[in-house]
PDB file of C-alpha atoms and ligand atoms in Angstrom:
ATOM      1  CA  MET A   1     -15.719  -1.916 -16.187  1.00  0.00           C
ATOM      2  CA  ARG A   2     -14.984   1.589 -17.348  1.00  0.00           C
ATOM      3  CA  ALA A   3     -11.391   2.342 -18.311  1.00  0.00           C
ATOM      4  CA  GLY A   4     -11.434   5.202 -15.790  1.00  0.00           C
ATOM      5  CA  LEU A   5     -12.103   2.951 -12.829  1.00  0.00           C
ATOM      6  CA  LEU A   6      -9.708   0.293 -14.079  1.00  0.00           C
ATOM      7  CA  SER A   7      -6.900   2.789 -14.361  1.00  0.00           C
ATOM      8  CA  LYS A   8      -7.491   3.714 -10.713  1.00  0.00           C
ATOM      9  CA  LEU A   9      -7.106   0.074  -9.688  1.00  0.00           C
ATOM     10  CA  LEU A  10      -3.739  -0.340 -11.342  1.00  0.00           C
ATOM     11  CA  PRO A  11      -0.653   0.285  -9.237  1.00  0.00           C
ATOM     12  CA  ASP A  12       2.221   2.346 -10.606  1.00  0.00           C
ATOM     13  CA  GLU A  13       4.626  -0.315  -9.392  1.00  0.00           C
ATOM     14  CA  GLN A  14       4.337  -3.935  -8.270  1.00  0.00           C
ATOM     15  CA  LEU A  15       6.881  -5.380  -5.887  1.00  0.00           C
ATOM     16  CA  ASP A  16       7.301  -8.659  -4.065  1.00  0.00           C
ATOM     17  CA  SER A  17       7.610  -6.933  -0.695  1.00  0.00           C
ATOM     18  CA  VAL A  18       8.302  -3.627   1.045  1.00  0.00           C
ATOM     19  CA  PHE A  19      11.983  -4.579   1.124  1.00  0.00           C
ATOM     20  CA  ASP A  20      12.099  -4.115  -2.644  1.00  0.00           C
ATOM     21  CA  LEU A  21      11.262  -0.398  -2.488  1.00  0.00           C
ATOM     22  CA  ASP A  22      13.766   1.417  -4.690  1.00  0.00           C
ATOM     23  CA  VAL A  23      14.782   4.404  -2.605  1.00  0.00           C
ATOM     24  CA  GLU A  24      16.698   6.236  -5.328  1.00  0.00           C
ATOM     25  CA  ARG A  25      13.965   5.829  -7.922  1.00  0.00           C
ATOM     26  CA  LEU A  26      11.329   7.107  -5.496  1.00  0.00           C
ATOM     27  CA  LYS A  27      13.462  10.119  -4.660  1.00  0.00           C
ATOM     28  CA  ALA A  28      14.025  10.807  -8.356  1.00  0.00           C
ATOM     29  CA  ARG A  29      10.222  10.840  -8.777  1.00  0.00           C
ATOM     30  CA  GLY A  30       9.952  13.506  -6.089  1.00  0.00           C
ATOM     31  CA  ILE A  31       8.475  11.156  -3.488  1.00  0.00           C
ATOM     32  CA  ARG A  32       9.163  12.420   0.024  1.00  0.00           C
ATOM     33  CA  GLY A  33       6.646  10.463   2.061  1.00  0.00           C
ATOM     34  CA  LEU A  34       5.682   6.792   2.312  1.00  0.00           C
ATOM     35  CA  VAL A  35       2.317   5.733   3.692  1.00  0.00           C
ATOM     36  CA  PHE A  36       2.076   2.039   4.491  1.00  0.00           C
ATOM     37  CA  ASP A  37      -0.923  -0.219   4.803  1.00  0.00           C
ATOM     38  CA  LEU A  38      -0.479  -2.545   7.796  1.00  0.00           C
ATOM     39  CA  ASP A  39      -2.002  -6.028   7.395  1.00  0.00           C
ATOM     40  CA  ASN A  40      -0.303  -8.169   4.773  1.00  0.00           C
ATOM     41  CA  THR A  41       2.003  -5.311   3.867  1.00  0.00           C
ATOM     42  CA  LEU A  42       4.213  -4.766   6.945  1.00  0.00           C
ATOM     43  CA  GLY A  43       3.263  -8.010   8.670  1.00  0.00           C
ATOM     44  CA  PRO A  44       0.896 -10.968   8.291  1.00  0.00           C
ATOM     45  CA  TRP A  45      -2.836 -10.386   8.764  1.00  0.00           C
ATOM     46  CA  GLY A  46      -3.586  -9.191  12.330  1.00  0.00           C
ATOM     47  CA  PHE A  47       0.064  -8.833  13.390  1.00  0.00           C
ATOM     48  CA  THR A  48       0.644  -6.993  16.650  1.00  0.00           C
ATOM     49  CA  GLN A  49       4.409  -6.499  16.524  1.00  0.00           C
ATOM     50  CA  LEU A  50       6.810  -5.469  13.809  1.00  0.00           C
ATOM     51  CA  ASP A  51       9.540  -7.976  13.194  1.00  0.00           C
ATOM     52  CA  GLU A  52      13.095  -6.777  13.569  1.00  0.00           C
ATOM     53  CA  ARG A  53      13.892  -6.708   9.861  1.00  0.00           C
ATOM     54  CA  THR A  54      10.835  -4.547   9.109  1.00  0.00           C
ATOM     55  CA  ARG A  55      11.598  -2.226  11.992  1.00  0.00           C
ATOM     56  CA  ARG A  56      15.155  -1.742  10.733  1.00  0.00           C
ATOM     57  CA  TRP A  57      13.960  -1.150   7.162  1.00  0.00           C
ATOM     58  CA  LEU A  58      11.492   1.527   8.293  1.00  0.00           C
ATOM     59  CA  ARG A  59      14.282   3.221  10.202  1.00  0.00           C
ATOM     60  CA  ALA A  60      16.529   3.049   7.149  1.00  0.00           C
ATOM     61  CA  LEU A  61      13.817   4.646   4.995  1.00  0.00           C
ATOM     62  CA  GLU A  62      13.465   7.415   7.507  1.00  0.00           C
ATOM     63  CA  ALA A  63      17.224   7.931   7.558  1.00  0.00           C
ATOM     64  CA  GLN A  64      16.980   8.355   3.769  1.00  0.00           C
ATOM     65  CA  GLY A  65      14.758  11.351   4.393  1.00  0.00           C
ATOM     66  CA  PHE A  66      11.292   9.863   3.873  1.00  0.00           C
ATOM     67  CA  ARG A  67       8.444  10.839   6.163  1.00  0.00           C
ATOM     68  CA  LEU A  68       6.470   7.755   7.180  1.00  0.00           C
ATOM     69  CA  GLY A  69       2.793   7.201   7.894  1.00  0.00           C
ATOM     70  CA  PHE A  70       0.523   4.189   8.455  1.00  0.00           C
ATOM     71  CA  VAL A  71      -3.083   3.778   7.350  1.00  0.00           C
ATOM     72  CA  SER A  72      -5.186   0.701   8.120  1.00  0.00           C
ATOM     73  CA  ASN A  73      -8.857  -0.190   7.725  1.00  0.00           C
ATOM     74  CA  ASP A  74      -8.623  -2.267  10.892  1.00  0.00           C
ATOM     75  CA  GLY A  75     -10.135  -0.877  14.095  1.00  0.00           C
ATOM     76  CA  GLY A  76      -6.869  -1.169  15.982  1.00  0.00           C
ATOM     77  CA  GLN A  77      -8.247  -3.128  18.973  1.00  0.00           C
ATOM     78  CA  GLY A  78      -5.537  -5.161  20.655  1.00  0.00           C
ATOM     79  CA  ARG A  79      -2.893  -3.362  18.650  1.00  0.00           C
ATOM     80  CA  GLU A  80      -1.937  -0.643  21.085  1.00  0.00           C
ATOM     81  CA  ALA A  81       1.676  -1.866  21.295  1.00  0.00           C
ATOM     82  CA  LEU A  82       1.950  -1.799  17.523  1.00  0.00           C
ATOM     83  CA  ARG A  83       0.548   1.705  17.389  1.00  0.00           C
ATOM     84  CA  ALA A  84       2.988   2.815  20.091  1.00  0.00           C
ATOM     85  CA  ALA A  85       5.904   1.304  18.175  1.00  0.00           C
ATOM     86  CA  LEU A  86       4.837   3.034  14.951  1.00  0.00           C
ATOM     87  CA  ASP A  87       3.851   6.455  16.201  1.00  0.00           C
ATOM     88  CA  GLY A  88       6.583   6.625  18.818  1.00  0.00           C
ATOM     89  CA  ASP A  89       8.692   8.711  16.486  1.00  0.00           C
ATOM     90  CA  GLY A  90       5.821  10.991  15.549  1.00  0.00           C
ATOM     91  CA  HIS A  91       4.560   9.026  12.558  1.00  0.00           C
ATOM     92  CA  PRO A  92       0.834   9.325  11.952  1.00  0.00           C
ATOM     93  CA  VAL A  93      -1.024   6.040  12.462  1.00  0.00           C
ATOM     94  CA  VAL A  94      -4.618   6.027  11.205  1.00  0.00           C
ATOM     95  CA  PHE A  95      -6.895   3.088  12.043  1.00  0.00           C
ATOM     96  CA  ARG A  96     -10.448   2.762  10.583  1.00  0.00           C
ATOM     97  CA  ALA A  97      -9.123   4.540   7.522  1.00  0.00           C
ATOM     98  CA  GLY A  98     -12.077   3.535   5.333  1.00  0.00           C
ATOM     99  CA  LYS A  99     -10.028   2.796   2.196  1.00  0.00           C
ATOM    100  CA  PRO A 100     -10.958   2.988  -0.699  1.00  0.00           C
ATOM    101  CA  GLY A 101     -12.414   6.171   0.771  1.00  0.00           C
ATOM    102  CA  THR A 102      -9.772   8.872   1.010  1.00  0.00           C
ATOM    103  CA  ARG A 103     -10.457  10.256   4.491  1.00  0.00           C
ATOM    104  CA  GLY A 104      -7.796   8.234   6.329  1.00  0.00           C
ATOM    105  CA  LEU A 105      -5.187   8.932   3.700  1.00  0.00           C
ATOM    106  CA  ARG A 106      -5.945  12.653   3.746  1.00  0.00           C
ATOM    107  CA  GLN A 107      -5.540  12.602   7.508  1.00  0.00           C
ATOM    108  CA  ALA A 108      -2.108  10.989   7.147  1.00  0.00           C
ATOM    109  CA  LEU A 109      -1.003  13.424   4.432  1.00  0.00           C
ATOM    110  CA  GLU A 110      -2.021  16.354   6.560  1.00  0.00           C
ATOM    111  CA  ALA A 111       0.020  15.021   9.475  1.00  0.00           C
ATOM    112  CA  LEU A 112       2.994  14.472   7.163  1.00  0.00           C
ATOM    113  CA  GLY A 113       2.648  17.976   5.723  1.00  0.00           C
ATOM    114  CA  LEU A 114       3.041  16.682   2.171  1.00  0.00           C
ATOM    115  CA  PRO A 115       0.868  17.022  -0.964  1.00  0.00           C
ATOM    116  CA  PRO A 116      -0.408  13.789  -2.617  1.00  0.00           C
ATOM    117  CA  GLU A 117       2.043  13.938  -5.523  1.00  0.00           C
ATOM    118  CA  ARG A 118       4.939  13.758  -3.057  1.00  0.00           C
ATOM    119  CA  VAL A 119       3.688  10.605  -1.366  1.00  0.00           C
ATOM    120  CA  ALA A 120       3.630   6.909  -2.274  1.00  0.00           C
ATOM    121  CA  LEU A 121       1.118   4.504  -0.780  1.00  0.00           C
ATOM    122  CA  VAL A 122       2.430   0.984  -0.229  1.00  0.00           C
ATOM    123  CA  GLY A 123      -0.248  -1.699   0.170  1.00  0.00           C
ATOM    124  CA  ASP A 124      -1.347  -5.179  -0.851  1.00  0.00           C
ATOM    125  CA  GLN A 125      -4.931  -4.620  -2.091  1.00  0.00           C
ATOM    126  CA  LEU A 126      -6.100  -3.101  -5.355  1.00  0.00           C
ATOM    127  CA  PHE A 127      -9.686  -2.432  -4.208  1.00  0.00           C
ATOM    128  CA  THR A 128      -8.733  -0.625  -1.016  1.00  0.00           C
ATOM    129  CA  ASP A 129      -5.115   0.592  -0.993  1.00  0.00           C
ATOM    130  CA  VAL A 130      -4.448   1.253  -4.655  1.00  0.00           C
ATOM    131  CA  LEU A 131      -7.906   2.667  -5.383  1.00  0.00           C
ATOM    132  CA  ALA A 132      -7.740   5.089  -2.435  1.00  0.00           C
ATOM    133  CA  ALA A 133      -4.233   6.171  -3.452  1.00  0.00           C
ATOM    134  CA  LYS A 134      -5.100   6.802  -7.097  1.00  0.00           C
ATOM    135  CA  ARG A 135      -8.297   8.665  -6.231  1.00  0.00           C
ATOM    136  CA  LEU A 136      -6.233  11.080  -4.189  1.00  0.00           C
ATOM    137  CA  GLY A 137      -3.346  11.335  -6.658  1.00  0.00           C
ATOM    138  CA  LEU A 138      -0.703   9.398  -4.746  1.00  0.00           C
ATOM    139  CA  TYR A 139       1.876   7.149  -6.344  1.00  0.00           C
ATOM    140  CA  ALA A 140       0.628   3.597  -5.764  1.00  0.00           C
ATOM    141  CA  ILE A 141       2.901   0.658  -5.018  1.00  0.00           C
ATOM    142  CA  ARG A 142       1.407  -2.792  -4.643  1.00  0.00           C
ATOM    143  CA  VAL A 143       3.220  -5.509  -2.735  1.00  0.00           C
ATOM    144  CA  LYS A 144       2.324  -9.202  -2.639  1.00  0.00           C
ATOM    145  CA  PRO A 145       0.178 -10.023   0.420  1.00  0.00           C
ATOM    146  CA  LEU A 146       2.103 -11.753   3.221  1.00  0.00           C
ATOM    147  CA  ALA A 147      -0.698 -13.972   4.612  1.00  0.00           C
ATOM    148  CA  ASP A 148      -4.429 -13.406   4.189  1.00  0.00           C
ATOM    149  CA  ASP A 149      -7.049 -14.037   6.857  1.00  0.00           C
ATOM    150  CA  PRO A 150      -8.315 -17.504   5.793  1.00  0.00           C
ATOM    151  CA  HIS A 151     -11.866 -16.724   7.015  1.00  0.00           C
ATOM    152  CA  ASP A 152     -12.343 -13.429   5.192  1.00  0.00           C
ATOM    153  CA  TRP A 153     -14.599 -14.396   2.283  1.00  0.00           C
ATOM    154  CA  GLY A 154     -14.964 -10.836   1.074  1.00  0.00           C
ATOM    155  CA  LEU A 155     -11.199 -10.694   0.772  1.00  0.00           C
ATOM    156  CA  LYS A 156     -11.105 -13.989  -1.134  1.00  0.00           C
ATOM    157  CA  LEU A 157     -13.563 -12.486  -3.600  1.00  0.00           C
ATOM    158  CA  ARG A 158     -11.469  -9.313  -3.950  1.00  0.00           C
ATOM    159  CA  ARG A 159      -8.335 -11.399  -4.542  1.00  0.00           C
ATOM    160  CA  GLY A 160     -10.128 -13.160  -7.417  1.00  0.00           C
ATOM    161  CA  LEU A 161     -11.137  -9.814  -8.885  1.00  0.00           C
ATOM    162  CA  GLU A 162      -7.591  -8.502  -8.408  1.00  0.00           C
ATOM    163  CA  ARG A 163      -6.263 -11.366 -10.491  1.00  0.00           C
ATOM    164  CA  LEU A 164      -8.772 -10.554 -13.251  1.00  0.00           C
ATOM    165  CA  VAL A 165      -7.826  -6.876 -13.254  1.00  0.00           C
ATOM    166  CA  LEU A 166      -4.081  -7.559 -13.301  1.00  0.00           C
ATOM    167  CA  ARG A 167      -4.454 -10.147 -16.059  1.00  0.00           C
ATOM    168  CA  TRP A 168      -6.524  -7.666 -18.092  1.00  0.00           C
ATOM    169  CA  ALA A 169      -3.873  -4.975 -17.557  1.00  0.00           C
ATOM    170  CA  SER A 170      -0.975  -7.165 -18.602  1.00  0.00           C
ATOM    171  CA  ARG A 171      -2.891  -8.205 -21.736  1.00  0.00           C
ATOM    172  CA  GLN A 172      -3.498  -4.514 -22.544  1.00  0.00           C
ATOM    173  CA  ARG A 173       0.207  -3.820 -22.174  1.00  0.00           C
ATOM    174  CA  GLN A 174       1.089  -6.733 -24.443  1.00  0.00           C
ATOM    175  CA  ARG A 175      -1.330  -5.496 -27.065  1.00  0.00           C
ATOM    176  CA  GLN A 176       0.114  -1.984 -26.883  1.00  0.00           C
ATOM    177  CA  ARG A 177       3.608  -3.377 -27.333  1.00  0.00           C
ATOM    178  CA  GLN A 178       2.532  -5.327 -30.404  1.00  0.00           C
ATOM    179  CA  ARG A 179       1.086  -2.235 -32.066  1.00  0.00           C
TER     180      ARG A 179
HETATM  181 MG1   MG B 201      -3.507  -4.965   3.673  1.00  0.00          MG
END
């Protein structure tokens, strides 16, 4: 793999979950908007309702001055209630976002009225979320997936590749430290 592509697969931050977002550090970086992936990031795969803790956390982030958006590759069928809960306060919700393409993200940024360098993408997948974010110049935060679809073989393959990429990156960092 070329170093250029690899660098676009590597998140700027890795967290256990969205609840570990460091509000002050993000503000200090100039981040004013947060765009969230849905499945495995804000709820388990295919979730149709936000749990109370997540709902409260999103509200707290908004109260801190962040503009929020949501971008999913899912088609959104059967998730009308979720969409209503998310966009009820005027947050953009983009389904069929086509990550790692950048169209869905660009749509969200436009609705937020923020340039890419002011926005962090929060998602669980390197080959969709992180790659789309880095291609567009967003700050990329990767969280650990909550619960994968057990029948998604393509995803299983991507998870294996993710592990390879992250292992490669941590070895690179070790080598740099030793120099
Ligand atoms: Mg996801």
